CSV table of C-alpha atoms in Angstrom, one decimal:
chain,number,residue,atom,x,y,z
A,24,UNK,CA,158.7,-50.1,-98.8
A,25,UNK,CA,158.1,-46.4,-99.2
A,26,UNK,CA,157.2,-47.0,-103.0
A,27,UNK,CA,155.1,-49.7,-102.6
A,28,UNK,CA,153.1,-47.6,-99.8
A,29,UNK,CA,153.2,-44.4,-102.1
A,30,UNK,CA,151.2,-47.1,-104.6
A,31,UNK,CA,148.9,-48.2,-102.5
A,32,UNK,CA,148.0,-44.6,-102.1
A,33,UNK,CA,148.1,-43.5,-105.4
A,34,UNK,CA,145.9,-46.4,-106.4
A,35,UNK,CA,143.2,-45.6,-103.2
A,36,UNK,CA,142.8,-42.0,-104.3
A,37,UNK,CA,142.1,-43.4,-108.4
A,38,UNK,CA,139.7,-45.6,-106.8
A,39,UNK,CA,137.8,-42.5,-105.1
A,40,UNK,CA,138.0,-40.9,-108.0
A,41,UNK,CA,136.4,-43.3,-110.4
A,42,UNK,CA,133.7,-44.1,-107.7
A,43,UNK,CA,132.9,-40.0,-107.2
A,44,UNK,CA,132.7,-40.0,-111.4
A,45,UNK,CA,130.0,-43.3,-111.3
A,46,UNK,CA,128.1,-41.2,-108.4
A,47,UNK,CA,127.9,-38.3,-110.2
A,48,UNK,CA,127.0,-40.8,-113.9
A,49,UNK,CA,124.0,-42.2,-112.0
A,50,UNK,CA,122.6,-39.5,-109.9
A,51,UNK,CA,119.0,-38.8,-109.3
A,52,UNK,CA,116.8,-38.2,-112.2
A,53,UNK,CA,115.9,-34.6,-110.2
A,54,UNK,CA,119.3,-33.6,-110.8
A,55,UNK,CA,119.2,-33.7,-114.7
A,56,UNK,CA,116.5,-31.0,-116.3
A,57,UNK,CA,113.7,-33.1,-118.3
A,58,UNK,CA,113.1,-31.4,-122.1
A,59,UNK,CA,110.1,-29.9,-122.5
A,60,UNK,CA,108.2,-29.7,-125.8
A,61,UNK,CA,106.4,-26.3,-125.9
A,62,UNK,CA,104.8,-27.2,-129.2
A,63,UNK,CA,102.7,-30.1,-128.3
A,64,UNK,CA,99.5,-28.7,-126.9
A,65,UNK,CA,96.4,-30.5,-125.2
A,66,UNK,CA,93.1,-30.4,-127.5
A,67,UNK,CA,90.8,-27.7,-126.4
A,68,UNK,CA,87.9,-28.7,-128.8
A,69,UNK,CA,86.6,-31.7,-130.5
A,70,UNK,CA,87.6,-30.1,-133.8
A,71,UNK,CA,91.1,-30.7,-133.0
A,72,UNK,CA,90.8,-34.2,-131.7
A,73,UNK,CA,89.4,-34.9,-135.4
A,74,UNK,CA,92.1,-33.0,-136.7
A,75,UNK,CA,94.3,-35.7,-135.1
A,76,UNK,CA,92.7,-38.6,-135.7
A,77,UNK,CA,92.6,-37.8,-139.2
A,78,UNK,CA,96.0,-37.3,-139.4
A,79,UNK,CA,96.8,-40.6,-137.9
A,80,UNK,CA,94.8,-41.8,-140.2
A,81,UNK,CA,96.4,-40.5,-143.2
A,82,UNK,CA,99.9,-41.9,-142.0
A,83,UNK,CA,98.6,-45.6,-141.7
A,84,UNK,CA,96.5,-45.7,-144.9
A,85,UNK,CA,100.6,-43.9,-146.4
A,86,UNK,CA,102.4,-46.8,-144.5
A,87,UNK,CA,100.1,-49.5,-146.0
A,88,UNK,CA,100.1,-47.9,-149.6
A,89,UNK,CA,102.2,-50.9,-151.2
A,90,UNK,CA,100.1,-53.7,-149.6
A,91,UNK,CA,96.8,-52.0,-151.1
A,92,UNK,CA,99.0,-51.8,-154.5
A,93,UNK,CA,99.9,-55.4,-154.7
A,94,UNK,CA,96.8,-56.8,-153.1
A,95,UNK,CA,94.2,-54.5,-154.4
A,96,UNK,CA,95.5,-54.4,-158.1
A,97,UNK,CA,96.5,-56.6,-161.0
A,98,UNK,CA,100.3,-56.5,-159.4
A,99,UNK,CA,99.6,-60.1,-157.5
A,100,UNK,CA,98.7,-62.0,-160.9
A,101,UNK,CA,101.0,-60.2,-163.3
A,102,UNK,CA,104.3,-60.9,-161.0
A,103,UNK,CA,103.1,-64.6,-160.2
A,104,UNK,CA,102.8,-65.0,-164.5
A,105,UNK,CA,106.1,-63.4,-164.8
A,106,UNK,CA,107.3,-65.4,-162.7
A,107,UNK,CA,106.0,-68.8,-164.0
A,108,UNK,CA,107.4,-67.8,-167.0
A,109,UNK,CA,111.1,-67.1,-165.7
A,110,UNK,CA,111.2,-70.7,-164.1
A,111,UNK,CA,109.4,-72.3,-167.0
A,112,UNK,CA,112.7,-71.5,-168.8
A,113,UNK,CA,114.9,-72.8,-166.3
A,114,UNK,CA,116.7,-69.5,-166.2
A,115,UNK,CA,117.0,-68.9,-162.3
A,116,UNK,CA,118.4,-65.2,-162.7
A,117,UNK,CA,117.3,-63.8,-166.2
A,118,UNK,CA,115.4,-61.3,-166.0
A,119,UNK,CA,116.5,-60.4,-162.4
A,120,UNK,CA,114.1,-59.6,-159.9
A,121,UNK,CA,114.0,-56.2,-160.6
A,122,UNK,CA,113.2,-56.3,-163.8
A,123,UNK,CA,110.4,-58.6,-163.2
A,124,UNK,CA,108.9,-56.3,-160.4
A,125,UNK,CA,109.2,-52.9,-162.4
A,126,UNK,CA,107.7,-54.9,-165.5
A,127,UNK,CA,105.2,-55.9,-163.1
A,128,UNK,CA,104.5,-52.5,-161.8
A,129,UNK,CA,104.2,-50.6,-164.9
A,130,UNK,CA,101.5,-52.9,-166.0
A,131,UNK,CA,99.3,-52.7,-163.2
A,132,UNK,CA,100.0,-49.0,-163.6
A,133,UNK,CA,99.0,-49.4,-166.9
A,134,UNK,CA,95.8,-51.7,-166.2
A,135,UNK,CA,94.6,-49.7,-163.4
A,136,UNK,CA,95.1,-46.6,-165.1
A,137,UNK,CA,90.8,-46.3,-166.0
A,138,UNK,CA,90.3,-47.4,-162.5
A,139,UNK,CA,92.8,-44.4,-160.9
A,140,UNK,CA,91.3,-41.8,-163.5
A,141,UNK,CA,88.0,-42.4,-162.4
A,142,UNK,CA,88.7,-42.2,-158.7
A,143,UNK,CA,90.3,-38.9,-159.4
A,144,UNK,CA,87.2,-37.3,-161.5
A,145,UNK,CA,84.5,-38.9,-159.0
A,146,UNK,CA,86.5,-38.9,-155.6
A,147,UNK,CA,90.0,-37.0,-155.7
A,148,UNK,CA,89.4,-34.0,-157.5
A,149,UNK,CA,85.9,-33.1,-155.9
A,150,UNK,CA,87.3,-33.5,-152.6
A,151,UNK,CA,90.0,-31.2,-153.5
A,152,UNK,CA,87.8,-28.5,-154.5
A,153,UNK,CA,86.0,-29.1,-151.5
A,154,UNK,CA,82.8,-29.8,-152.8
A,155,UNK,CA,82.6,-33.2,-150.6
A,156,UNK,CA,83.9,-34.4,-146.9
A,157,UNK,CA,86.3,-37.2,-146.5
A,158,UNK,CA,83.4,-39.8,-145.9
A,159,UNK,CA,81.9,-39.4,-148.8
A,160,UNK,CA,85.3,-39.1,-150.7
A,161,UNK,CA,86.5,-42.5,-149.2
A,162,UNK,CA,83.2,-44.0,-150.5
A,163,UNK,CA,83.2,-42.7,-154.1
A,164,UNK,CA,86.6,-44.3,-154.2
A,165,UNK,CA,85.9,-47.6,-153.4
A,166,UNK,CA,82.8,-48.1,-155.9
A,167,UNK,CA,85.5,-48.0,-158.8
A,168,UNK,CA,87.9,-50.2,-157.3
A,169,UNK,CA,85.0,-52.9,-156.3
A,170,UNK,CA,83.8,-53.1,-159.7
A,171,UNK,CA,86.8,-54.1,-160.6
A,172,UNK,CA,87.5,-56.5,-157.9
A,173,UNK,CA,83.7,-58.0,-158.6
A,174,UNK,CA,84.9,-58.5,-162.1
A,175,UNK,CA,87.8,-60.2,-161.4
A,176,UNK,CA,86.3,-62.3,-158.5
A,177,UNK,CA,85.0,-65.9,-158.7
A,178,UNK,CA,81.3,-66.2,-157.6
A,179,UNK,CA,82.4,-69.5,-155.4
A,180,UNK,CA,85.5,-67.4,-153.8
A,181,UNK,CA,82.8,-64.8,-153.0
A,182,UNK,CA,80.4,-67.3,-152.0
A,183,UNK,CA,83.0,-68.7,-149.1
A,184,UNK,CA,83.8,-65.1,-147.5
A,185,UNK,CA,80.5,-64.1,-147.4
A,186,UNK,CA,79.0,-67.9,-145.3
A,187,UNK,CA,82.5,-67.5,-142.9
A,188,UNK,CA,81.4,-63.4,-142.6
A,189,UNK,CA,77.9,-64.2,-140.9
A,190,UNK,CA,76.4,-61.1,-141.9
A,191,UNK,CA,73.5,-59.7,-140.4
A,192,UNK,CA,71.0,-58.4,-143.1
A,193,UNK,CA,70.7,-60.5,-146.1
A,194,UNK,CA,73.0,-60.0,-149.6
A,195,UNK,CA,70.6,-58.9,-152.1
A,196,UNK,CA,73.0,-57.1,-154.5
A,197,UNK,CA,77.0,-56.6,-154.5
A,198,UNK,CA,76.6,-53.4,-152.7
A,199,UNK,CA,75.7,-55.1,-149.4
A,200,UNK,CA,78.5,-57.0,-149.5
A,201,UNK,CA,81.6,-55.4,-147.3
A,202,UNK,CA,84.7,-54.3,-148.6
A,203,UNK,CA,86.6,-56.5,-145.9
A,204,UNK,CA,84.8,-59.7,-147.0
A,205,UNK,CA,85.2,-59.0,-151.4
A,206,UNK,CA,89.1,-58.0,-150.8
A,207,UNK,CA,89.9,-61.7,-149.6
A,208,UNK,CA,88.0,-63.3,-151.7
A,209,UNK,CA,89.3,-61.2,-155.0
A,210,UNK,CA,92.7,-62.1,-153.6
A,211,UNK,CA,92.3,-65.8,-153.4
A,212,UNK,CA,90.7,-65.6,-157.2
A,213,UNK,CA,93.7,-63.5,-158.5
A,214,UNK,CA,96.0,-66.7,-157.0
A,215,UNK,CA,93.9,-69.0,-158.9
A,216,UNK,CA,94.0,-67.1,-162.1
A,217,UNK,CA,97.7,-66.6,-161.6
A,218,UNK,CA,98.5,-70.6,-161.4
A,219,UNK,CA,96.6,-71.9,-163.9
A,220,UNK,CA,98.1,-69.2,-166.2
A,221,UNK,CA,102.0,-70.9,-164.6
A,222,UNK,CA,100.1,-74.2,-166.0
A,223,UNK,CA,99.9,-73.4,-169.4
A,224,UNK,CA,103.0,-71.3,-169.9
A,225,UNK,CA,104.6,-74.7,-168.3
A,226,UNK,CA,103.7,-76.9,-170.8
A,227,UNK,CA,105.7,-76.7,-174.1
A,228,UNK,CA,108.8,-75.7,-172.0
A,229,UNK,CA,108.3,-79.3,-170.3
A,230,UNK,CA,107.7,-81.0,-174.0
A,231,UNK,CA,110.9,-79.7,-174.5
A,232,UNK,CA,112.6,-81.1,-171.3
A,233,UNK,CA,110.8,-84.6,-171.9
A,234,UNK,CA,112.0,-84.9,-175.8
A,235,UNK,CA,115.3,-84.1,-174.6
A,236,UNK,CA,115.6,-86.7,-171.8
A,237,UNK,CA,114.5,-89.7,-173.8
A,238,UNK,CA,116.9,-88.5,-176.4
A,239,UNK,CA,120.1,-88.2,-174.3
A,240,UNK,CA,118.3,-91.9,-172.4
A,241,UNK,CA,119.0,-93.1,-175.9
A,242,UNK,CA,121.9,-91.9,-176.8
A,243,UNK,CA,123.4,-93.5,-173.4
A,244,UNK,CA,124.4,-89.6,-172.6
A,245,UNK,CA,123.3,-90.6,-169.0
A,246,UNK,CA,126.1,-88.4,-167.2
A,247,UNK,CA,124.8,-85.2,-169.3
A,248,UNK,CA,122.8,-83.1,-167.4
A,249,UNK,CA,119.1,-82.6,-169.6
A,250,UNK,CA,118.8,-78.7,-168.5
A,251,UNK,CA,122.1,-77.5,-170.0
A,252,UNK,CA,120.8,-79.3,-173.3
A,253,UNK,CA,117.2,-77.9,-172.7
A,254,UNK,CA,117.8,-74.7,-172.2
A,255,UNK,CA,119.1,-73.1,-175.5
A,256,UNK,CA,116.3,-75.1,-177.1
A,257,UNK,CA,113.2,-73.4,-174.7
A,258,UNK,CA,114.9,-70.3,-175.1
A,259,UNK,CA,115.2,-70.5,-178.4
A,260,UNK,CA,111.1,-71.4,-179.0
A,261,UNK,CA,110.2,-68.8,-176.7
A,262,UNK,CA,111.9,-65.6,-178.7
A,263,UNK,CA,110.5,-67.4,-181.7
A,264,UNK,CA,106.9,-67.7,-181.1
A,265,UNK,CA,107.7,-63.6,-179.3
A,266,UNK,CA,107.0,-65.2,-176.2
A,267,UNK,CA,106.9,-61.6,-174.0
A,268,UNK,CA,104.1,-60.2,-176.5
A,269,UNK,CA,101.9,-63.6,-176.0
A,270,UNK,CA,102.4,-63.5,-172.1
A,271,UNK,CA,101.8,-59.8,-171.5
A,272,UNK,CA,98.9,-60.0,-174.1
A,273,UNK,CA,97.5,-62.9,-171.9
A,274,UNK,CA,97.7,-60.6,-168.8
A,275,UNK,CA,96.0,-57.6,-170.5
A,276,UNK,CA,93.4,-59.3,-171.8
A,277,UNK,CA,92.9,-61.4,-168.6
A,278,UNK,CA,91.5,-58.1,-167.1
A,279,UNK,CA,89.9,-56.4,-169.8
């Protein structure tokens, strides 16, 4: 009797000691100091207010850096090509990904490279040394990287941002059409391009899957799969006719 009251007692004082430990775990938020930032300062002036936003603005325009590199550039087409060709062959793995994307990556690098060096003489540098403001930096880069979205854009792609944009003053030349209403319509264009290119590099790789068909049809070789007699074959006629120079050659001169 005694040990099962000296129990009972032994487990009513842990209970008061748990509950005094959650009291003191969830006690008022005045009884826990709040940190304090001493660096962050109110604006005092409109300068620094700028100052801010322009900052902020730097960090988006950073954060969407490889969105404006695939949409802006000739990354969307070259990777969609590259592509084409990769399943055109049947091979599902070969190149990898990787491969296909750094390929990709050092050709737009490579195609925009007159575009880039010209934003840096007319736009980069200039604002550097301070000679322009940011507004008028910002503009001198875009006019290089609209001409060559305007040569790369369809007229009728064009033609179907700017009825949806409703714009106010009439189009009388491609400098009063906006930059939000030519980046859409480039895009679309550079999907168009990019598929009928997947068109052509499709069709002797399905010759070769159609001669192969009727012959194992003939044959009676019904339970034989076509692809694993198909593919040595297309892989053979694309390192013979140097099938990478013809397809990157295509891409290059596509935006010359």
């Amino acid at each position: 009797m005694k040990s099962s009251k000296s129990f009972l007692q032994k487990t009513i004082y842990a209970t008061l000691i748990i509950v005094n430990l959650h009291k003191g775990a969830f006690a008022a938020p005045e009884d826990f100091p709040i940190p304090s930032f001493p660096f962050i300062e109110p604006a005092e002036t409109p300068g620094d207010v700028s100052l801010t936003l322009q900052v902020i603005l730097l960090l988006t325009i950073i954060s969407l850096a490889p969105s404006i590199l695939i949409m802006l550039t000739s990354f969307t087409r070259t990777i969609i090509v590259l592509s084409f060709v990769r399943n055109g062959m049947g091979v599902q793995q070969v190149p990898p990904t990787q491969v296909l994307i750094g390929l990709a990556l050092f050709l737009t690098i490579f195609i925009m490279a007159p575009v880039w060096s010209q934003i840096n003489e007319e736009a980069f540098q200039p604002y550097i040394n301070q000679e322009i403001n940011t507004t008028e930096a910002l503009q001198r880069a875009q006019i290089p990287l609209r001409n060559f979205m305007f040569r790369q854009t369809r007229e009728k792609d064009l033609a179907l941002f700017v009825h949806y944009a409703r714009l106010e003053k009439p189009i009388s030349s491609l400098d009063d059409i906006p930059t939000y209403v030519l980046i859409p319509a480039f895009i679309i264009s550079e999907l168009k391009t990019a598929f009928q290119m997947g068109f052509v590099i499709f069709i002797p790789f399905l010759v070769i899957d159609m001669i192969v068909s009727s012959t194992l049809m003939s044959m009676g070789m019904l339970m034989l799969p076509p692809i694993m007699i198909s593919l040595p074959f297309k892989i053979l006629l694309f390192v013979m006719v140097d099938g990478w120079n013809l397809v990157i050659n295509s891409i290059i001169t596509g935006f010359r």
